[in-house]
């Protein structure tokens, strides 16, 4: 599927160069003399500046991915040039006010999987081309006690969010399991300490969830299964659903070392086991999550010489460990970009999106790849 847009600006060449810089961390980007090409898991965007015009061509395999690419381009030009500057033609015409990557989901089952983790089974319509791909989703929580007003898609491809009393809050989670035929997915929520609903909408939603409750969902929101024969996977409670998904999809020929930080042995989580999987649990023993540095300290003690040549390193954890583990992967282990993914899943003392701007997380957490 393809769409096109033309933007007029006397800064055309500079805007294309800035566009390339803006997306370099999240996609494969090539840029030269007024031209830029971006290739991401969602599709492709080609930009070319000529005189005072930028011509934009985007393409993707389906309407959901096309919508994501158009949204990213429109967000950039709306903030760089001004709102309403992008007018798309071609495929992906808006036929419904709701974005194609949105679904309203209904809680159908609530169950505790550990003393600190609650599983919600969510049911929604037509998940076929929707939640089949990617590990993560963005959940949209309506204000407590009000019927939800969901976001719509603007003509320029950007999301129009409800405001005022209808304001939604959103958080990134992982699809633990899915049954696409039945239209169901399961998500495991860490029940961390939180004083009020407005401060921790994710944990609070899970804590009070009842069958029938509604939640919005954007998918896919990133995350791929690494393809490698030798892996180290590590993370705290929040990364357990992603680690379980990765383990479940790896071939039994892959050798995996797991390092998992949880509070105590009662918080053990069901993970695939086998002769190819070595599991080490690290216990906080009552210390606050995000304060122990158990993961980074343990991993930094591994002998570099004993690491496999084709090692893939994956980590999902609190920001402090993220910083240390990223440094370890890049500087000590010297892993190339394509053989590690270290993601900050949350940051102690900051609600999602409230971290200082220098460290602000993109849609699915601060990443190092
Ligand atoms: C790609 C990705 C996938 C994720 N998958 C999952 C998942 O499957 N399950 C899951 O539970 N989480 C997951 N997370 C983490 C989750 O998004 C964050 O923990 C999020 O902050 C929770 O939102 P909240 O509304 O509960 O708390 P927020 O409103 O964001 O934060 C409120 C306060 O709680 C603290 N806080 C947040 N999370 C924790 C925690 N885990 N332990 C202790 N304190 C915390 C914050 O520091 C802040 O002080 C994922 C994150 C990413 C980036």
PDB file of N, CA and C in Angstrom, residues 307-369:
ATOM      1  N   UNK A 307      32.014 -15.646  26.642  1.00  0.00           N
ATOM      2  CA  UNK A 307      30.787 -15.344  25.898  1.00  0.00           C
ATOM      3  C   UNK A 307      30.906 -15.893  24.478  1.00  0.00           C
ATOM      4  N   UNK A 308      29.792 -16.453  23.987  1.00  0.00           N
ATOM      5  CA  UNK A 308      29.821 -17.030  22.635  1.00  0.00           C
ATOM      6  C   UNK A 308      30.074 -15.933  21.603  1.00  0.00           C
ATOM      7  N   UNK A 309      30.747 -16.292  20.517  1.00  0.00           N
ATOM      8  CA  UNK A 309      31.055 -15.305  19.473  1.00  0.00           C
ATOM      9  C   UNK A 309      29.788 -14.736  18.844  1.00  0.00           C
ATOM     10  N   UNK A 310      28.741 -15.591  18.759  1.00  0.00           N
ATOM     11  CA  UNK A 310      27.509 -15.143  18.099  1.00  0.00           C
ATOM     12  C   UNK A 310      26.430 -14.772  19.124  1.00  0.00           C
ATOM     13  N   UNK A 311      26.864 -14.353  20.332  1.00  0.00           N
ATOM     14  CA  UNK A 311      25.911 -14.046  21.407  1.00  0.00           C
ATOM     15  C   UNK A 311      24.919 -12.946  21.005  1.00  0.00           C
ATOM     16  N   UNK A 312      23.633 -13.132  21.377  1.00  0.00           N
ATOM     17  CA  UNK A 312      22.648 -12.047  21.317  1.00  0.00           C
ATOM     18  C   UNK A 312      22.257 -11.725  22.760  1.00  0.00           C
ATOM     19  N   UNK A 313      22.316 -10.437  23.115  1.00  0.00           N
ATOM     20  CA  UNK A 313      22.016 -10.022  24.489  1.00  0.00           C
ATOM     21  C   UNK A 313      20.744  -9.188  24.487  1.00  0.00           C
ATOM     22  N   UNK A 314      19.766  -9.585  25.327  1.00  0.00           N
ATOM     23  CA  UNK A 314      18.479  -8.882  25.417  1.00  0.00           C
ATOM     24  C   UNK A 314      18.226  -8.551  26.883  1.00  0.00           C
ATOM     25  N   UNK A 315      17.843  -7.311  27.179  1.00  0.00           N
ATOM     26  CA  UNK A 315      17.537  -6.933  28.566  1.00  0.00           C
ATOM     27  C   UNK A 315      16.350  -5.984  28.610  1.00  0.00           C
ATOM     28  N   UNK A 316      15.468  -6.190  29.597  1.00  0.00           N
ATOM     29  CA  UNK A 316      14.347  -5.277  29.855  1.00  0.00           C
ATOM     30  C   UNK A 316      14.299  -5.047  31.357  1.00  0.00           C
ATOM     31  N   UNK A 317      14.461  -3.806  31.796  1.00  0.00           N
ATOM     32  CA  UNK A 317      14.661  -3.585  33.233  1.00  0.00           C
ATOM     33  C   UNK A 317      14.433  -2.120  33.598  1.00  0.00           C
ATOM     34  N   UNK A 318      14.686  -1.801  34.864  1.00  0.00           N
ATOM     35  CA  UNK A 318      14.559  -0.423  35.344  1.00  0.00           C
ATOM     36  C   UNK A 318      15.703   0.424  34.755  1.00  0.00           C
ATOM     37  N   UNK A 319      15.466   1.734  34.665  1.00  0.00           N
ATOM     38  CA  UNK A 319      16.384   2.641  33.971  1.00  0.00           C
ATOM     39  C   UNK A 319      17.846   2.554  34.461  1.00  0.00           C
ATOM     40  N   UNK A 320      18.043   2.472  35.792  1.00  0.00           N
ATOM     41  CA  UNK A 320      19.411   2.433  36.331  1.00  0.00           C
ATOM     42  C   UNK A 320      20.169   1.217  35.816  1.00  0.00           C
ATOM     43  N   UNK A 321      19.512   0.048  35.839  1.00  0.00           N
ATOM     44  CA  UNK A 321      20.148  -1.154  35.298  1.00  0.00           C
ATOM     45  C   UNK A 321      20.327  -1.042  33.789  1.00  0.00           C
ATOM     46  N   UNK A 322      19.340  -0.414  33.123  1.00  0.00           N
ATOM     47  CA  UNK A 322      19.431  -0.208  31.666  1.00  0.00           C
ATOM     48  C   UNK A 322      20.728   0.528  31.307  1.00  0.00           C
ATOM     49  N   UNK A 323      21.031   1.600  32.050  1.00  0.00           N
ATOM     50  CA  UNK A 323      22.231   2.390  31.748  1.00  0.00           C
ATOM     51  C   UNK A 323      23.487   1.519  31.904  1.00  0.00           C
ATOM     52  N   UNK A 324      23.530   0.755  33.018  1.00  0.00           N
ATOM     53  CA  UNK A 324      24.715  -0.083  33.274  1.00  0.00           C
ATOM     54  C   UNK A 324      24.831  -1.216  32.258  1.00  0.00           C
ATOM     55  N   UNK A 325      23.694  -1.842  31.937  1.00  0.00           N
ATOM     56  CA  UNK A 325      23.736  -2.996  31.022  1.00  0.00           C
ATOM     57  C   UNK A 325      24.062  -2.560  29.596  1.00  0.00           C
ATOM     58  N   UNK A 326      23.582  -1.377  29.218  1.00  0.00           N
ATOM     59  CA  UNK A 326      23.916  -0.858  27.887  1.00  0.00           C
ATOM     60  C   UNK A 326      25.426  -0.614  27.789  1.00  0.00           C
ATOM     61  N   UNK A 327      25.973  -0.030  28.870  1.00  0.00           N
ATOM     62  CA  UNK A 327      27.417   0.229  28.886  1.00  0.00           C
ATOM     63  C   UNK A 327      28.182  -1.094  28.794  1.00  0.00           C
ATOM     64  N   UNK A 328      27.708  -2.089  29.563  1.00  0.00           N
ATOM     65  CA  UNK A 328      28.362  -3.403  29.568  1.00  0.00           C
ATOM     66  C   UNK A 328      28.359  -4.004  28.153  1.00  0.00           C
ATOM     67  N   UNK A 329      27.176  -3.971  27.509  1.00  0.00           N
ATOM     68  CA  UNK A 329      27.051  -4.588  26.181  1.00  0.00           C
ATOM     69  C   UNK A 329      27.943  -3.889  25.160  1.00  0.00           C
ATOM     70  N   UNK A 330      27.956  -2.552  25.231  1.00  0.00           N
ATOM     71  CA  UNK A 330      28.680  -1.811  24.191  1.00  0.00           C
ATOM     72  C   UNK A 330      30.177  -1.732  24.460  1.00  0.00           C
ATOM     73  N   UNK A 331      30.512  -1.351  25.722  1.00  0.00           N
ATOM     74  CA  UNK A 331      31.931  -1.060  25.978  1.00  0.00           C
ATOM     75  C   UNK A 331      32.713  -2.292  26.386  1.00  0.00           C
ATOM     76  N   UNK A 332      32.142  -3.131  27.292  1.00  0.00           N
ATOM     77  CA  UNK A 332      32.927  -4.271  27.771  1.00  0.00           C
ATOM     78  C   UNK A 332      32.808  -5.458  26.825  1.00  0.00           C
ATOM     79  N   UNK A 333      31.571  -5.777  26.441  1.00  0.00           N
ATOM     80  CA  UNK A 333      31.389  -6.950  25.581  1.00  0.00           C
ATOM     81  C   UNK A 333      31.563  -6.604  24.111  1.00  0.00           C
ATOM     82  N   UNK A 334      31.537  -5.301  23.803  1.00  0.00           N
ATOM     83  CA  UNK A 334      31.730  -4.817  22.421  1.00  0.00           C
ATOM     84  C   UNK A 334      30.778  -5.500  21.430  1.00  0.00           C
ATOM     85  N   UNK A 335      29.520  -5.626  21.846  1.00  0.00           N
ATOM     86  CA  UNK A 335      28.542  -6.261  20.961  1.00  0.00           C
ATOM     87  C   UNK A 335      28.114  -5.274  19.887  1.00  0.00           C
ATOM     88  N   UNK A 336      28.070  -5.708  18.633  1.00  0.00           N
ATOM     89  CA  UNK A 336      27.595  -4.800  17.589  1.00  0.00           C
ATOM     90  C   UNK A 336      26.100  -4.531  17.757  1.00  0.00           C
ATOM     91  N   UNK A 337      25.647  -3.466  17.125  1.00  0.00           N
ATOM     92  CA  UNK A 337      24.276  -2.983  17.209  1.00  0.00           C
ATOM     93  C   UNK A 337      23.238  -4.083  16.978  1.00  0.00           C
ATOM     94  N   UNK A 338      23.509  -4.950  16.000  1.00  0.00           N
ATOM     95  CA  UNK A 338      22.497  -5.953  15.644  1.00  0.00           C
ATOM     96  C   UNK A 338      22.502  -7.156  16.582  1.00  0.00           C
ATOM     97  N   UNK A 339      23.414  -7.167  17.605  1.00  0.00           N
ATOM     98  CA  UNK A 339      23.432  -8.322  18.501  1.00  0.00           C
ATOM     99  C   UNK A 339      23.110  -7.967  19.956  1.00  0.00           C
ATOM    100  N   UNK A 340      22.472  -6.816  20.159  1.00  0.00           N
ATOM    101  CA  UNK A 340      21.952  -6.559  21.501  1.00  0.00           C
ATOM    102  C   UNK A 340      20.759  -5.615  21.449  1.00  0.00           C
ATOM    103  N   UNK A 341      19.871  -5.792  22.423  1.00  0.00           N
ATOM    104  CA  UNK A 341      18.744  -4.872  22.602  1.00  0.00           C
ATOM    105  C   UNK A 341      18.546  -4.712  24.107  1.00  0.00           C
ATOM    106  N   UNK A 342      18.825  -3.515  24.602  1.00  0.00           N
ATOM    107  CA  UNK A 342      18.678  -3.228  26.035  1.00  0.00           C
ATOM    108  C   UNK A 342      17.614  -2.140  26.148  1.00  0.00           C
ATOM    109  N   UNK A 343      16.554  -2.401  26.920  1.00  0.00           N
ATOM    110  CA  UNK A 343      15.418  -1.473  26.964  1.00  0.00           C
ATOM    111  C   UNK A 343      15.088  -1.110  28.413  1.00  0.00           C
ATOM    112  N   UNK A 344      14.879   0.185  28.649  1.00  0.00           N
ATOM    113  CA  UNK A 344      14.402   0.625  29.960  1.00  0.00           C
ATOM    114  C   UNK A 344      12.886   0.450  29.986  1.00  0.00           C
ATOM    115  N   UNK A 345      12.394  -0.496  30.784  1.00  0.00           N
ATOM    116  CA  UNK A 345      10.951  -0.767  30.835  1.00  0.00           C
ATOM    117  C   UNK A 345      10.230   0.200  31.768  1.00  0.00           C
ATOM    118  N   UNK A 346      10.946   0.778  32.723  1.00  0.00           N
ATOM    119  CA  UNK A 346      10.332   1.745  33.634  1.00  0.00           C
ATOM    120  C   UNK A 346      11.449   2.477  34.348  1.00  0.00           C
ATOM    121  N   UNK A 347      11.085   3.581  35.011  1.00  0.00           N
ATOM    122  CA  UNK A 347      12.117   4.343  35.715  1.00  0.00           C
ATOM    123  C   UNK A 347      11.637   4.680  37.116  1.00  0.00           C
ATOM    124  N   UNK A 348      12.432   4.285  38.082  1.00  0.00           N
ATOM    125  CA  UNK A 348      12.058   4.491  39.479  1.00  0.00           C
ATOM    126  C   UNK A 348      11.850   5.981  39.776  1.00  0.00           C
ATOM    127  N   UNK A 349      10.691   6.312  40.384  1.00  0.00           N
ATOM    128  CA  UNK A 349      10.411   7.701  40.761  1.00  0.00           C
ATOM    129  C   UNK A 349       9.740   8.507  39.661  1.00  0.00           C
ATOM    130  N   UNK A 350       9.580   7.938  38.471  1.00  0.00           N
ATOM    131  CA  UNK A 350       8.956   8.661  37.352  1.00  0.00           C
ATOM    132  C   UNK A 350       7.859   7.813  36.734  1.00  0.00           C
ATOM    133  N   UNK A 351       6.682   8.412  36.545  1.00  0.00           N
ATOM    134  CA  UNK A 351       5.643   7.728  35.770  1.00  0.00           C
ATOM    135  C   UNK A 351       6.078   7.725  34.312  1.00  0.00           C
ATOM    136  N   UNK A 352       5.530   6.801  33.518  1.00  0.00           N
ATOM    137  CA  UNK A 352       5.919   6.739  32.110  1.00  0.00           C
ATOM    138  C   UNK A 352       5.690   8.086  31.441  1.00  0.00           C
ATOM    139  N   UNK A 353       6.669   8.544  30.677  1.00  0.00           N
ATOM    140  CA  UNK A 353       6.539   9.816  29.965  1.00  0.00           C
ATOM    141  C   UNK A 353       6.920  11.015  30.805  1.00  0.00           C
ATOM    142  N   UNK A 354       7.238  10.801  32.087  1.00  0.00           N
ATOM    143  CA  UNK A 354       7.561  11.949  32.937  1.00  0.00           C
ATOM    144  C   UNK A 354       9.045  12.064  33.259  1.00  0.00           C
ATOM    145  N   UNK A 355       9.867  11.192  32.666  1.00  0.00           N
ATOM    146  CA  UNK A 355      11.304  11.272  32.920  1.00  0.00           C
ATOM    147  C   UNK A 355      11.847  12.554  32.296  1.00  0.00           C
ATOM    148  N   UNK A 356      12.984  13.085  32.802  1.00  0.00           N
ATOM    149  CA  UNK A 356      13.565  14.289  32.201  1.00  0.00           C
ATOM    150  C   UNK A 356      13.754  14.096  30.704  1.00  0.00           C
ATOM    151  N   UNK A 357      13.582  15.189  29.921  1.00  0.00           N
ATOM    152  CA  UNK A 357      13.497  15.026  28.470  1.00  0.00           C
ATOM    153  C   UNK A 357      14.732  14.380  27.854  1.00  0.00           C
ATOM    154  N   UNK A 358      15.920  14.596  28.434  1.00  0.00           N
ATOM    155  CA  UNK A 358      17.123  14.003  27.840  1.00  0.00           C
ATOM    156  C   UNK A 358      17.039  12.484  27.815  1.00  0.00           C
ATOM    157  N   UNK A 359      16.267  11.917  28.771  1.00  0.00           N
ATOM    158  CA  UNK A 359      16.176  10.459  28.841  1.00  0.00           C
ATOM    159  C   UNK A 359      14.814   9.966  28.398  1.00  0.00           C
ATOM    160  N   UNK A 360      13.950  10.883  27.914  1.00  0.00           N
ATOM    161  CA  UNK A 360      12.561  10.504  27.653  1.00  0.00           C
ATOM    162  C   UNK A 360      12.492   9.267  26.779  1.00  0.00           C
ATOM    163  N   UNK A 361      11.510   8.404  27.085  1.00  0.00           N
ATOM    164  CA  UNK A 361      11.416   7.141  26.383  1.00  0.00           C
ATOM    165  C   UNK A 361      10.555   7.275  25.142  1.00  0.00           C
ATOM    166  N   UNK A 362      10.940   6.647  24.038  1.00  0.00           N
ATOM    167  CA  UNK A 362      10.043   6.579  22.906  1.00  0.00           C
ATOM    168  C   UNK A 362       8.905   5.613  23.213  1.00  0.00           C
ATOM    169  N   UNK A 363       8.060   5.333  22.201  1.00  0.00           N
ATOM    170  CA  UNK A 363       6.848   4.542  22.426  1.00  0.00           C
ATOM    171  C   UNK A 363       7.090   3.302  23.253  1.00  0.00           C
ATOM    172  N   UNK A 364       8.170   2.585  23.027  1.00  0.00           N
ATOM    173  CA  UNK A 364       8.349   1.349  23.764  1.00  0.00           C
ATOM    174  C   UNK A 364       9.602   1.365  24.612  1.00  0.00           C
ATOM    175  N   UNK A 365       9.835   2.421  25.348  1.00  0.00           N
ATOM    176  CA  UNK A 365      10.950   2.429  26.280  1.00  0.00           C
ATOM    177  C   UNK A 365      12.243   2.903  25.638  1.00  0.00           C
ATOM    178  N   UNK A 366      13.166   3.457  26.476  1.00  0.00           N
ATOM    179  CA  UNK A 366      14.475   3.853  25.964  1.00  0.00           C
ATOM    180  C   UNK A 366      15.196   2.604  25.494  1.00  0.00           C
ATOM    181  N   UNK A 367      15.830   2.695  24.330  1.00  0.00           N
ATOM    182  CA  UNK A 367      16.418   1.500  23.742  1.00  0.00           C
ATOM    183  C   UNK A 367      17.873   1.706  23.453  1.00  0.00           C
ATOM    184  N   UNK A 368      18.594   0.639  23.475  1.00  0.00           N
ATOM    185  CA  UNK A 368      19.936   0.681  22.958  1.00  0.00           C
ATOM    186  C   UNK A 368      20.068  -0.510  22.052  1.00  0.00           C
ATOM    187  N   UNK A 369      20.415  -0.284  20.830  1.00  0.00           N
ATOM    188  CA  UNK A 369      20.600  -1.404  19.929  1.00  0.00           C
ATOM    189  C   UNK A 369      21.877  -1.220  19.137  1.00  0.00           C
TER     190      UNK A 369
END
